[in-house]
XYZ file of C-alpha atoms in Angstrom:
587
model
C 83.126 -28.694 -140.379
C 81.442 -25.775 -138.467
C 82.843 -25.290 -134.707
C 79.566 -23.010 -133.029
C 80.650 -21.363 -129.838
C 83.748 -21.431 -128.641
C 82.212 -21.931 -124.670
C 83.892 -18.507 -123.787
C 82.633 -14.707 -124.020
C 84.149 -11.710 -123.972
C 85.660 -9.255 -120.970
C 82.462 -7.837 -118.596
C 82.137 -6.057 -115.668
C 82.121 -9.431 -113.314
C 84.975 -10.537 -111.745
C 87.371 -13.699 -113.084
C 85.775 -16.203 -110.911
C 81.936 -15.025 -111.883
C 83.248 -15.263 -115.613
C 84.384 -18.534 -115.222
C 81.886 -20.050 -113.543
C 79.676 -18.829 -115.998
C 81.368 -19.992 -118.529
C 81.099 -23.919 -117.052
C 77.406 -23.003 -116.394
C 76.392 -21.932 -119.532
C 77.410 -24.188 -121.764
C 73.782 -24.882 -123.399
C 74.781 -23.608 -126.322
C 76.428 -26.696 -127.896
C 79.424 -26.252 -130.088
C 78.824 -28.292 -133.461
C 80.921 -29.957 -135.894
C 79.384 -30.681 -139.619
C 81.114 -31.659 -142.412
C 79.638 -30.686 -145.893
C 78.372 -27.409 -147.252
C 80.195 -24.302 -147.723
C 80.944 -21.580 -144.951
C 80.155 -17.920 -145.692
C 82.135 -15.947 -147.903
C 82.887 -13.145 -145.599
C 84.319 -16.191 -142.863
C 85.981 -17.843 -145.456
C 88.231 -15.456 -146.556
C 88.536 -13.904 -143.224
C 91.810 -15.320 -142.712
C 93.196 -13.976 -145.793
C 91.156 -10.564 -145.044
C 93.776 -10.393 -141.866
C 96.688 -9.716 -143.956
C 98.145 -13.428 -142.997
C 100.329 -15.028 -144.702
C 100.431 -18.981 -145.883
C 100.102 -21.038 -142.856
C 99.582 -18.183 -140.304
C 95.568 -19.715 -139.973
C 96.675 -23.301 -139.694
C 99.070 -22.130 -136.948
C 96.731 -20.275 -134.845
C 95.494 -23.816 -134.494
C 98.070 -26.352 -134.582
C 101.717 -26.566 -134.271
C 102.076 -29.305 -137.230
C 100.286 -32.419 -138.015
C 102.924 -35.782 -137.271
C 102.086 -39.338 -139.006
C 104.362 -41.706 -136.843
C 104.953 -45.182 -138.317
C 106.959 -48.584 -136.523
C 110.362 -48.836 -138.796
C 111.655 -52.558 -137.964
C 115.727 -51.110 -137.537
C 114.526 -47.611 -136.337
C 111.214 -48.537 -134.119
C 109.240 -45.790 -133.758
C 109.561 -43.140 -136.275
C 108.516 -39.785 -137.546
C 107.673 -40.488 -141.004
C 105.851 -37.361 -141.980
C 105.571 -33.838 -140.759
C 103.202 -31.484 -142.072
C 103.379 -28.523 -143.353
C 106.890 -29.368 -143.796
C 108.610 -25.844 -142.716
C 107.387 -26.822 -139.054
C 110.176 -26.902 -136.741
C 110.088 -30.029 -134.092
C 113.502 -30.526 -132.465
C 115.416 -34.000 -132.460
C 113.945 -34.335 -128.381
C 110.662 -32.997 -129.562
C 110.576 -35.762 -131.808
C 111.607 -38.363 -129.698
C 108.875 -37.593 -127.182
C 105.917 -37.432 -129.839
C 107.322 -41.165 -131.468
C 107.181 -42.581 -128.562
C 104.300 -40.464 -127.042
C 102.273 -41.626 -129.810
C 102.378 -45.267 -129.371
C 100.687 -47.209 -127.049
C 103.004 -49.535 -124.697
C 103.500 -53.204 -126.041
C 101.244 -54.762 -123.085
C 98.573 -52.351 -123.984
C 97.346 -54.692 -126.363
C 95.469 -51.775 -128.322
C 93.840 -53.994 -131.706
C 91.665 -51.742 -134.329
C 91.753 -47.824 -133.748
C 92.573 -46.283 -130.713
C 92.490 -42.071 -129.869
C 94.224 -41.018 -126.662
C 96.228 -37.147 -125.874
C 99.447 -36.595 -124.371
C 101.217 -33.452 -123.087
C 105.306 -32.921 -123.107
C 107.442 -30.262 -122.601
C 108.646 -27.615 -125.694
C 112.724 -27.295 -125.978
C 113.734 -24.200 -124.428
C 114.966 -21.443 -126.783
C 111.618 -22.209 -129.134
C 111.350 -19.071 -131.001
C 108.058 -17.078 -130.667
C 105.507 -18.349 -133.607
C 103.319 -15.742 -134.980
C 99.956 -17.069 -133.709
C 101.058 -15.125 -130.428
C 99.786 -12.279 -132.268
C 96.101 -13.568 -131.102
C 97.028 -13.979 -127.768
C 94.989 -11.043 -126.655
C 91.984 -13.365 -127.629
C 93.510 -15.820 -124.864
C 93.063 -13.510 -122.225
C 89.436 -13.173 -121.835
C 89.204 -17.028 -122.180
C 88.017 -19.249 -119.242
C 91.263 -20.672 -117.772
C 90.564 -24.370 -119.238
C 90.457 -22.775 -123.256
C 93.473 -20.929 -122.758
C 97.039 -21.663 -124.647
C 99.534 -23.980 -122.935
C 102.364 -21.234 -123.587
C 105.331 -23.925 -122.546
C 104.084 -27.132 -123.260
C 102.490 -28.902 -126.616
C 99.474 -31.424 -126.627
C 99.596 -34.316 -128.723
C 96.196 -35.677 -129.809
C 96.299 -38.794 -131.563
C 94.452 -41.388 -133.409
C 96.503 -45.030 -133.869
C 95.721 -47.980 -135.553
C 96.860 -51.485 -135.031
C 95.412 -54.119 -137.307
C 96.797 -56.909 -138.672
C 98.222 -57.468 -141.910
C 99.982 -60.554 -143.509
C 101.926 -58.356 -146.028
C 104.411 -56.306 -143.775
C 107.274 -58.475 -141.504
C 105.867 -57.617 -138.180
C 102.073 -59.256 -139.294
C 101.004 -55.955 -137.859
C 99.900 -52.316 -139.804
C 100.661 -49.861 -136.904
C 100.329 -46.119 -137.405
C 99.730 -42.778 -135.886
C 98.398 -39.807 -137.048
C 98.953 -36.460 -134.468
C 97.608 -33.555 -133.920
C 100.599 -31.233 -132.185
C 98.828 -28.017 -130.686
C 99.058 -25.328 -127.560
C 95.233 -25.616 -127.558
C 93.747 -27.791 -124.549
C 90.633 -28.621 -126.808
C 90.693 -32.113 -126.507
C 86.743 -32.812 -127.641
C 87.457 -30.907 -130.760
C 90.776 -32.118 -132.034
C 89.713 -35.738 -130.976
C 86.583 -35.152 -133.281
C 88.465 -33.736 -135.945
C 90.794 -36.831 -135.904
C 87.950 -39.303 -136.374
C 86.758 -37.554 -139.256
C 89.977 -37.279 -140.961
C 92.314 -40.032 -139.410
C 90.781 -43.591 -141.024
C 90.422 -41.277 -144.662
C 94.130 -40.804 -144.108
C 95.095 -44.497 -143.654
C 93.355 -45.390 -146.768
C 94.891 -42.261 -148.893
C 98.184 -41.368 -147.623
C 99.786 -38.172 -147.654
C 97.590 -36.144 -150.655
C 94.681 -36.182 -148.227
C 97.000 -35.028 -145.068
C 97.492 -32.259 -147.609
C 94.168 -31.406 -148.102
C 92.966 -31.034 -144.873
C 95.744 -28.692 -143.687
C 95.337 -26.414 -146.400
C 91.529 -26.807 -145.311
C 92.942 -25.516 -141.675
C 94.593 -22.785 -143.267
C 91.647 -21.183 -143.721
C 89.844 -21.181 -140.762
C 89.623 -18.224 -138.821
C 91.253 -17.744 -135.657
C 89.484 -19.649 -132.160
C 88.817 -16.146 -131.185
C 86.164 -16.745 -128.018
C 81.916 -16.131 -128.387
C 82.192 -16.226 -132.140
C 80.607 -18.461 -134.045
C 83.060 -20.436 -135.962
C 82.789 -22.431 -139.550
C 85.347 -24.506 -140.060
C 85.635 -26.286 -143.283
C 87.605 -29.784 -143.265
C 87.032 -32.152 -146.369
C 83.779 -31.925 -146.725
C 81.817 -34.427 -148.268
C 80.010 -33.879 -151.367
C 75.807 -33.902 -150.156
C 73.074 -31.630 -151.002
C 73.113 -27.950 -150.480
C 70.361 -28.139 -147.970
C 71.443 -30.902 -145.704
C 74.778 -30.845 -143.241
C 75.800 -34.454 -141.649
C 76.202 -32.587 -138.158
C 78.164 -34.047 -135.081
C 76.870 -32.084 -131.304
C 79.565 -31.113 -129.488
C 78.455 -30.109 -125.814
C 81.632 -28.434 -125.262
C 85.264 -28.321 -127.025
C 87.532 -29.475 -124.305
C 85.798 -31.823 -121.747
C 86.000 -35.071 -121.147
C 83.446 -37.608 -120.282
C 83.990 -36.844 -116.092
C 81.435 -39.370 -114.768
C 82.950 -42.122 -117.007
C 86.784 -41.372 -115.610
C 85.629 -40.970 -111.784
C 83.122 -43.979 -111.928
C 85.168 -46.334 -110.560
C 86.435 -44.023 -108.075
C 83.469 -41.758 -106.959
C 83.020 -42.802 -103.502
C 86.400 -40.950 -103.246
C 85.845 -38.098 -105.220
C 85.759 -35.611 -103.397
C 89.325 -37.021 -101.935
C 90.878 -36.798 -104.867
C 89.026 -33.438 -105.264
C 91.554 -32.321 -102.440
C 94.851 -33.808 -103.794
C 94.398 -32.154 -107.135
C 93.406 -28.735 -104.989
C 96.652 -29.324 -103.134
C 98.995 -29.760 -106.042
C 100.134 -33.694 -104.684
C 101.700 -35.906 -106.583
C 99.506 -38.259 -107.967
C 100.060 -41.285 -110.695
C 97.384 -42.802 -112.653
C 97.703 -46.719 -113.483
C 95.818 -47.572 -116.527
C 95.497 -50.055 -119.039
C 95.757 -48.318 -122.100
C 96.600 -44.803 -123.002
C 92.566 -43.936 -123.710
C 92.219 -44.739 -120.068
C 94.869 -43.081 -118.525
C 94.966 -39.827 -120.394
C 90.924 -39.393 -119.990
C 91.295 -39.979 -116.234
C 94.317 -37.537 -115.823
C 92.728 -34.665 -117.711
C 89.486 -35.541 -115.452
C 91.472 -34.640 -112.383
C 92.666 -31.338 -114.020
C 89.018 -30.325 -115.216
C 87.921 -31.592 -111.580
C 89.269 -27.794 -109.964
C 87.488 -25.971 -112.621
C 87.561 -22.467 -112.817
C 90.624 -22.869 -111.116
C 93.493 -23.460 -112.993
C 96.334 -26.850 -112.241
C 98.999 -24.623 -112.523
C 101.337 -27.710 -112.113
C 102.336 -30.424 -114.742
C 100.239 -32.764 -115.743
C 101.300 -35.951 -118.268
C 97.804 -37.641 -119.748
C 100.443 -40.789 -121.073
C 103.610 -40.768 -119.916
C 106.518 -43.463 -120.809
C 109.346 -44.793 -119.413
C 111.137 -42.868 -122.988
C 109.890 -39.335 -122.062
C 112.733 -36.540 -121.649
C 111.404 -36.084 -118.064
C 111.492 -39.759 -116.986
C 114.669 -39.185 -114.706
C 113.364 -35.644 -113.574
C 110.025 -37.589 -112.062
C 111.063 -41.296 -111.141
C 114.205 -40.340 -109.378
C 113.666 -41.564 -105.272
C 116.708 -38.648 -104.667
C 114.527 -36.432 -103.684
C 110.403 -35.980 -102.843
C 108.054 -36.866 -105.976
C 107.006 -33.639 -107.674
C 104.005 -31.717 -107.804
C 102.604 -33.964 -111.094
C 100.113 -35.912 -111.826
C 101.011 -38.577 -114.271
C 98.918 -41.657 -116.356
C 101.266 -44.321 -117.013
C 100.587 -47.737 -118.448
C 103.509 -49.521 -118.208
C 104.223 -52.146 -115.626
C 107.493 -50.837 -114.930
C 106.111 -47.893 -113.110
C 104.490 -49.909 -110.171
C 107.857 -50.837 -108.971
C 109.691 -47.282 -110.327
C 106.845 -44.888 -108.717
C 106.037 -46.528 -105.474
C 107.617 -44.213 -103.218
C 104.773 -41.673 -104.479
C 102.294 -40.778 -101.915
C 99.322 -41.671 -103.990
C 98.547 -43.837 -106.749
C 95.079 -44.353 -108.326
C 95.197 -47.847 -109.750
C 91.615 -48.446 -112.441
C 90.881 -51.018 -114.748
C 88.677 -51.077 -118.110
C 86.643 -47.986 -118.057
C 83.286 -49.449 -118.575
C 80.874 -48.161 -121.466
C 78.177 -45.631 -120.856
C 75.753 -47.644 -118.508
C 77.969 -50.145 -117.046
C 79.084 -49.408 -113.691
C 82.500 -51.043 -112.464
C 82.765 -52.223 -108.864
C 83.977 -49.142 -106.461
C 87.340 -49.402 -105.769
C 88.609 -49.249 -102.377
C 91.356 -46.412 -100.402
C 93.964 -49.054 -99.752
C 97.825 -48.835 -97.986
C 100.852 -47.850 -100.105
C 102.900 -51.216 -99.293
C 99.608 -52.934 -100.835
C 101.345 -51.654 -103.802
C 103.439 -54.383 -105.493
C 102.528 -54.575 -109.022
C 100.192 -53.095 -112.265
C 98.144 -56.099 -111.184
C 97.290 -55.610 -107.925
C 93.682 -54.857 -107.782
C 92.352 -51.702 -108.753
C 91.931 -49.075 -105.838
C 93.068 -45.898 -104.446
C 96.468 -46.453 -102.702
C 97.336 -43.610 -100.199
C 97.084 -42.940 -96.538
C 96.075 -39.274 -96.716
C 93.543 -38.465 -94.779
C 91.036 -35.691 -96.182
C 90.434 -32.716 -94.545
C 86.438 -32.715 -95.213
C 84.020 -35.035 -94.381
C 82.663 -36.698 -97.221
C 79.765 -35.718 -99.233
C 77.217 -38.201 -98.727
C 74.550 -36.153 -100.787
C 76.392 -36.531 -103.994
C 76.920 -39.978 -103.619
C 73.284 -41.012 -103.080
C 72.609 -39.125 -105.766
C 75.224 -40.480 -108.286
C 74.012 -44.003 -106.779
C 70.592 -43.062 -107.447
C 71.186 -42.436 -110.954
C 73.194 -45.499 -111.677
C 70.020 -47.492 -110.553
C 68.034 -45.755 -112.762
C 70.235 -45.951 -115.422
C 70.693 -42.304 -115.935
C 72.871 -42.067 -118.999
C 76.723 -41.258 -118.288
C 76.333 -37.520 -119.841
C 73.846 -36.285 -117.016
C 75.498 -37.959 -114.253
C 78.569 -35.954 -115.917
C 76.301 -32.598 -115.384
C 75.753 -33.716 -111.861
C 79.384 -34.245 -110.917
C 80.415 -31.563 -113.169
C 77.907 -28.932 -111.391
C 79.012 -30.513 -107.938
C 83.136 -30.569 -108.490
C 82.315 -26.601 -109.507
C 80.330 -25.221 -106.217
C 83.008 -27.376 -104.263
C 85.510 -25.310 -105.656
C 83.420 -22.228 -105.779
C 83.027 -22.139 -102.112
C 86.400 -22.611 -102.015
C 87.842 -20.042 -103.956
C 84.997 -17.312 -103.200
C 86.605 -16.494 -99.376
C 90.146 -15.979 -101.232
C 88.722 -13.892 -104.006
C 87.008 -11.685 -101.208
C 90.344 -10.986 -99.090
C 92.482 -10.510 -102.544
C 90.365 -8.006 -103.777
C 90.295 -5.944 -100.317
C 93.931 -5.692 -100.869
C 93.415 -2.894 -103.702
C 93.893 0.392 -102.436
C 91.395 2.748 -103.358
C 90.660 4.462 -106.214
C 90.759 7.983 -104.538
C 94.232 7.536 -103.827
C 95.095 6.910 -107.248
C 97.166 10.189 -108.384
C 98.426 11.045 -111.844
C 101.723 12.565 -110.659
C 102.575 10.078 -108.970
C 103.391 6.453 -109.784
C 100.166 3.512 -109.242
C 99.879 2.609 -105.430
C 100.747 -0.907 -104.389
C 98.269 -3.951 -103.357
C 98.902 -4.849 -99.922
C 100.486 -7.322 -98.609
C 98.338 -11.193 -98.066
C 98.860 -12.005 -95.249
C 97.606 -15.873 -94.543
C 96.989 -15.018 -90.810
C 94.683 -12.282 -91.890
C 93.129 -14.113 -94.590
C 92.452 -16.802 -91.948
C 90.388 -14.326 -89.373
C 88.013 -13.229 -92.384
C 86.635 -17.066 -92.701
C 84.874 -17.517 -89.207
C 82.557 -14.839 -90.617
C 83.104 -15.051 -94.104
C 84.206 -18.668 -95.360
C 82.949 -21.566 -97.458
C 80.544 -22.670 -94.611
C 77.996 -19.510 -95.941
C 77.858 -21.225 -99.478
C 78.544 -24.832 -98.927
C 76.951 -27.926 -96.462
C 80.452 -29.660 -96.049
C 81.556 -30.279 -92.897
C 85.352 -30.452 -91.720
C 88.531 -28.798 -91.171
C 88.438 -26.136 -93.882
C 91.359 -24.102 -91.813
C 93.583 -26.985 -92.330
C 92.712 -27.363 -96.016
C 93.682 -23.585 -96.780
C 96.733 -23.507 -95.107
C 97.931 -26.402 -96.895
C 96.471 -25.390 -100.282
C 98.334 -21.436 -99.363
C 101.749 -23.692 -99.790
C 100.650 -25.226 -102.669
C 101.603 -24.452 -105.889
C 98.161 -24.020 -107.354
C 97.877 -21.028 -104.801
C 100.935 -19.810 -106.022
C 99.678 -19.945 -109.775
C 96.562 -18.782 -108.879
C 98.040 -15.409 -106.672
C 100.515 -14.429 -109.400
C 97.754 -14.401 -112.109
C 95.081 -12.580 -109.582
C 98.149 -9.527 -108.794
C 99.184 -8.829 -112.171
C 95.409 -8.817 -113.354
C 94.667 -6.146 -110.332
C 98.396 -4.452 -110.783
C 96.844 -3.897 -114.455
C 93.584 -2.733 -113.318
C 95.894 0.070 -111.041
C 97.666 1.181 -114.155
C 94.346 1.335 -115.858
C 92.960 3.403 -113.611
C 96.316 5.322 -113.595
C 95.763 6.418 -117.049
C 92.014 7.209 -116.480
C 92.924 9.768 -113.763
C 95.899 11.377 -115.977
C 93.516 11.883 -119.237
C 91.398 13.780 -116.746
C 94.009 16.751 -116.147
C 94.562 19.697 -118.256
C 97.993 18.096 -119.102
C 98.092 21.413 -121.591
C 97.913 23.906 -118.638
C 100.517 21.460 -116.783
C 103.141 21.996 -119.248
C 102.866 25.506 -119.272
C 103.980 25.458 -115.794
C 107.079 23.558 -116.386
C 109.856 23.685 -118.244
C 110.852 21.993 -121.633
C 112.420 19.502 -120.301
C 109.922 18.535 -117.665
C 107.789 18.524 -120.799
C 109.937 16.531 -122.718
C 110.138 14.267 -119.879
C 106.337 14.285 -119.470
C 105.548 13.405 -123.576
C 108.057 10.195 -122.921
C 106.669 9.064 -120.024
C 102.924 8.843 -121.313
C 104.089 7.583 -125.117
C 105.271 4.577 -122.823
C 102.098 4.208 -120.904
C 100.602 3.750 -124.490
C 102.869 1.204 -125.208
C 102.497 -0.398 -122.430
C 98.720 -0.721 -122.329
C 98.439 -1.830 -125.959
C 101.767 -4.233 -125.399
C 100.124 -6.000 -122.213
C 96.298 -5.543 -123.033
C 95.682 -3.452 -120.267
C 91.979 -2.634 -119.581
C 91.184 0.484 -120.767
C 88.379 2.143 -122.298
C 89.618 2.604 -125.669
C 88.691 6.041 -125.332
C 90.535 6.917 -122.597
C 94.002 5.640 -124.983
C 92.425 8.255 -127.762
C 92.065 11.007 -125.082
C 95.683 10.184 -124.017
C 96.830 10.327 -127.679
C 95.287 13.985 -128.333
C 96.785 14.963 -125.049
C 99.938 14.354 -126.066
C 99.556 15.379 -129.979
C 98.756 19.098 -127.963
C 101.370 19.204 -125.593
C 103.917 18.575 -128.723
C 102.260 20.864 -131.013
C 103.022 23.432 -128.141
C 106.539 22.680 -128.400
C 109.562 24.392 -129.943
C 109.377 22.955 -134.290
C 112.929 21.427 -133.593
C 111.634 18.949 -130.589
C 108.133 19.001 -132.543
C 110.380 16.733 -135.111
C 112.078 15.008 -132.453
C 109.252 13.586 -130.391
C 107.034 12.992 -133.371
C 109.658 10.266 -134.721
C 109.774 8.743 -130.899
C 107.302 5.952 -130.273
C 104.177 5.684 -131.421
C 101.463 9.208 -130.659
């Protein structure tokens, strides 16, 4: 199996939001996936060529691989972890058993793939793929690691069989993994999943020592990624396209809903607590992780459950009526939760997603107290009232293409490309006003500590949109004020701020060091005494540390001018603190 472009480049000159946005734009390049024929020698052993260890490849990928069966005492169990040194806790476990399982009145016959999301225990000790967490970094915000939370991609069966008690073979096979790459890992399962059920646990084997030795998802390489191949010709690959790693097929999820896109557009923007009411867990978790790609480049910095049971750990946390619902969004396919969740302020409510080509009816906004049961009729139950006017443009033109029978993938493109400039225009205005709070770089000085970003200050921001808002890069009409002073409360703002100050309190230390490699620290020192010296050595051995500990970007040879800097000012030095500081820190 070959994985071609990871859909991410490396660090450039443009800012975040021009990255991203690139990123979504340029995903022509498709990734692929081909089983068969052997990848380079050089790529094959590159894991090995790292100086890894057994399993360090495999875990720069996935957590573990779970195969969860129904035990008539026990119910759902974990029958089968892989490689067995992983460490899953007893609540860990719990959640994935009955994570991986669709409900009863799902009604799931054959083979069904869906994802899930839960929570890792607290006190999880670090695992060594954090070691290529400096690849994360320049990824677009929709590749990068979930550092507190596992997804669970998984591929059951249900079929019957006269042979076992229950008349029923039902099984699970799991991907566990920090990586959001849903397209990938769902494509992986259906090449290895039904092989599984057929050949048990030598296979499972197989194609984890086959992870093992894929090189790390490092971003704009070229990846080839060996996983059982089959045995064919040497000059022919079985190939499968992958457009992208991690999307999900938008139009599909929002068809039912699209009149009200953009409206839901502005309740995933504003962090509000939303539940998805699905029949099965394919339908539910696609839609969910539609909403969360719908804000792309920005990130949903709150929690998000694709499936979520009535078993979870959090159930209590998010059903309680103590207190207001939380900032969540959750898919749920259980009856139970129309009477448990409908105190939350909106609830999507969709039926069968239809295949490619078949259009359901649009559902309509409809009151809360409408609400009774998972039966009611499938709609959009809130009384929130959006704070743009809708889009009529996009909806002609989505219309337009379901009359021509424009196949679900470009009408994806077209809602895709349309969900983006929404939040481009957005985001652009806020990007502006955060980056005027950097002080300049002439008053950057390297005897004295980096300046401080000033303060945001909403009111301000607020004053630079009459000239400067969305209304220069977008045709939608409405009360844009009112939308940013909500979204400023919001915790996507708040996710969005912290990330944007410790990227530009970074660039400040950057810069810090740039100006202090450009002194004659030598002719400093002379001016000073020994222990001002001493003091001086210190001080810049832990600027090194710091920029290599937090990836600060610098020019790597600004950190090799720093380093010969402070080689001469020890060398300069007395032979008994020569010894000393040589032994302290790194040089």
């Amino acid at each position: 199996m070959a994985l071609r472009g990871l859909a991410a480049s490396g660090p450039s000159s443009r800012g975040p939001l021009d990255e991203a946005v690139a990123a979504a734009e340029e995903r022509g390049a498709p990734a692929v996936l081909a089983t068969g024929g052997a990848p380079e020698d050089d790529e094959e052993d590159e894991g090995r060529g790292r100086g890894l260890l057994r399993w360090d490849g495999f875990s720069a990928w996935l957590h573990c691989v779970c195969v969860v069966g129904f035990d008539l005492e026990l119910g759902q169990a974990v029958e089968v972890i892989y490689p067995q040194h992983s460490k899953l806790t007893d609540k860990e476990k719990t959640n994935i058993c009955y994570l991986s399982f669709p409900d009863s009145n799902s009604g799931c016959l054959g083979d069904t793939q869906f994802c899930f999301r839960f929570r890792q225990s607290s006190g999880r000790r670090v695992s060594l793929h954090c070691l290529l967490d400096h690849y994360d970094k320049d990824l677009p915000v929709y590749l990068k690691k979930d550092p507190a939370y596992f997804y669970g991609y998984v591929y059951f069966r249900q079929v019957r069989d006269k042979s076992l008690k229950r008349g029923y073979f039902q099984k699970s096979l799991v991907l566990i993994s920090k990586l959001p790459y849903i397209h990938f890992f769902h494509t992986v399962l259906k090449q290895i999943a039904p092989e599984y059920f057929e050949k048990s646990e030598p296979y499972l084997e197989a194609a984890c020592n086959d992870v093992d030795r894929w090189p790390a998802p490092v971003p704009g390489k070229t990846l080839h990624l060996p996983i059982m191949g089959v045995v064919m010709k040497a000059d022919t690959h079985i190939s499968v396209i992958l457009p992208t790693v991690h999307e999900v097929d938008l139009f599909r999820c929002f068809c039912p809903v699209f009149l009200h896109s953009q409206m839901l557009w502005e309740l995933v923007l504003l962090g509000e607590p939303l539940v998805v009411m699905a029949p099965s867990p394919s339908e539910s978790s696609e839609t969910v992780l539609a909403l969360v790609n719908c804000i792309s480049p920005l990130k949903y910095f709150s929690d998000f459950r694709p499936y979520f049971t009535i078993h979870d750990s959090e159930f209590k946390e998010y059903t309680t009526r103590t207190q207001a619902p939380p900032s969540v969004i959750l898919g749920v396919t259980n009856p139970f939760f129309a009477k448990t969740l409908q105190h939350w302020p909106h609830i999507i409510r969709i039926g069968d997603l239809k295949p490619a080509g078949e259009i359901p009816k649009q559902v309509k906004v409809k009151k809360l107290k409408n609400l009774k049961t998972l039966d009611s009729k499938p709609g959009v139950y809130t009384s929130y009232k959006p704070y743009l006017n809708r889009d009529e443009e996009i909806i002609k033109q989505l219309q337009k293409g379901v009359q021509q029978k424009r196949p679900s993938e470009a009408q994806s493109v077209i809602l895709r490309r349309y969900f983006l400039e929404l939040t481009q225009s957005f985001i652009i205005p806020l990007e502006r006003y955060v980056a005027s709070l950097m002080p300049l770089q002439k008053s950057i000085s390297p005897w004295k500590s980096p300046p401080q970003l000033r303060q945001f200050l909403p009111e301000e921001f607020m004053k630079t949109l009459e000239k400067t808002g969305p209304q220069l890069t977008s045709r939608i009409k409405g009360d844009w004020i009112g939308l940013y002073r909500h979204f400023l409360k919001s915790p996507n703002f708040d996710g969005w701020f912290k990330t944007r100050r410790k990227e530009m309190t970074q660039k400040l230390e950057a810069l810090h060091l740039e100006v202090l490699c450009e002194e004659d620290l030598l002719l400093w020192t002379q001016k000073h005494t020994e222990v001002e010296t001493v003091d001086l050595v210190l001080k810049l051995k832990n600027k090194l540390l710091q920029a290599d500990r937090e990836h600060l970007p610098v020019k790597p040879d600004t950190m090799e001018k720093l380093r010969t800097h402070i080689d001469a000012i020890i060398l300069a030095l007395p032979e008994d603190l020569q010894g000393i500081l040589l032994k302290t820190g790194m040089t």
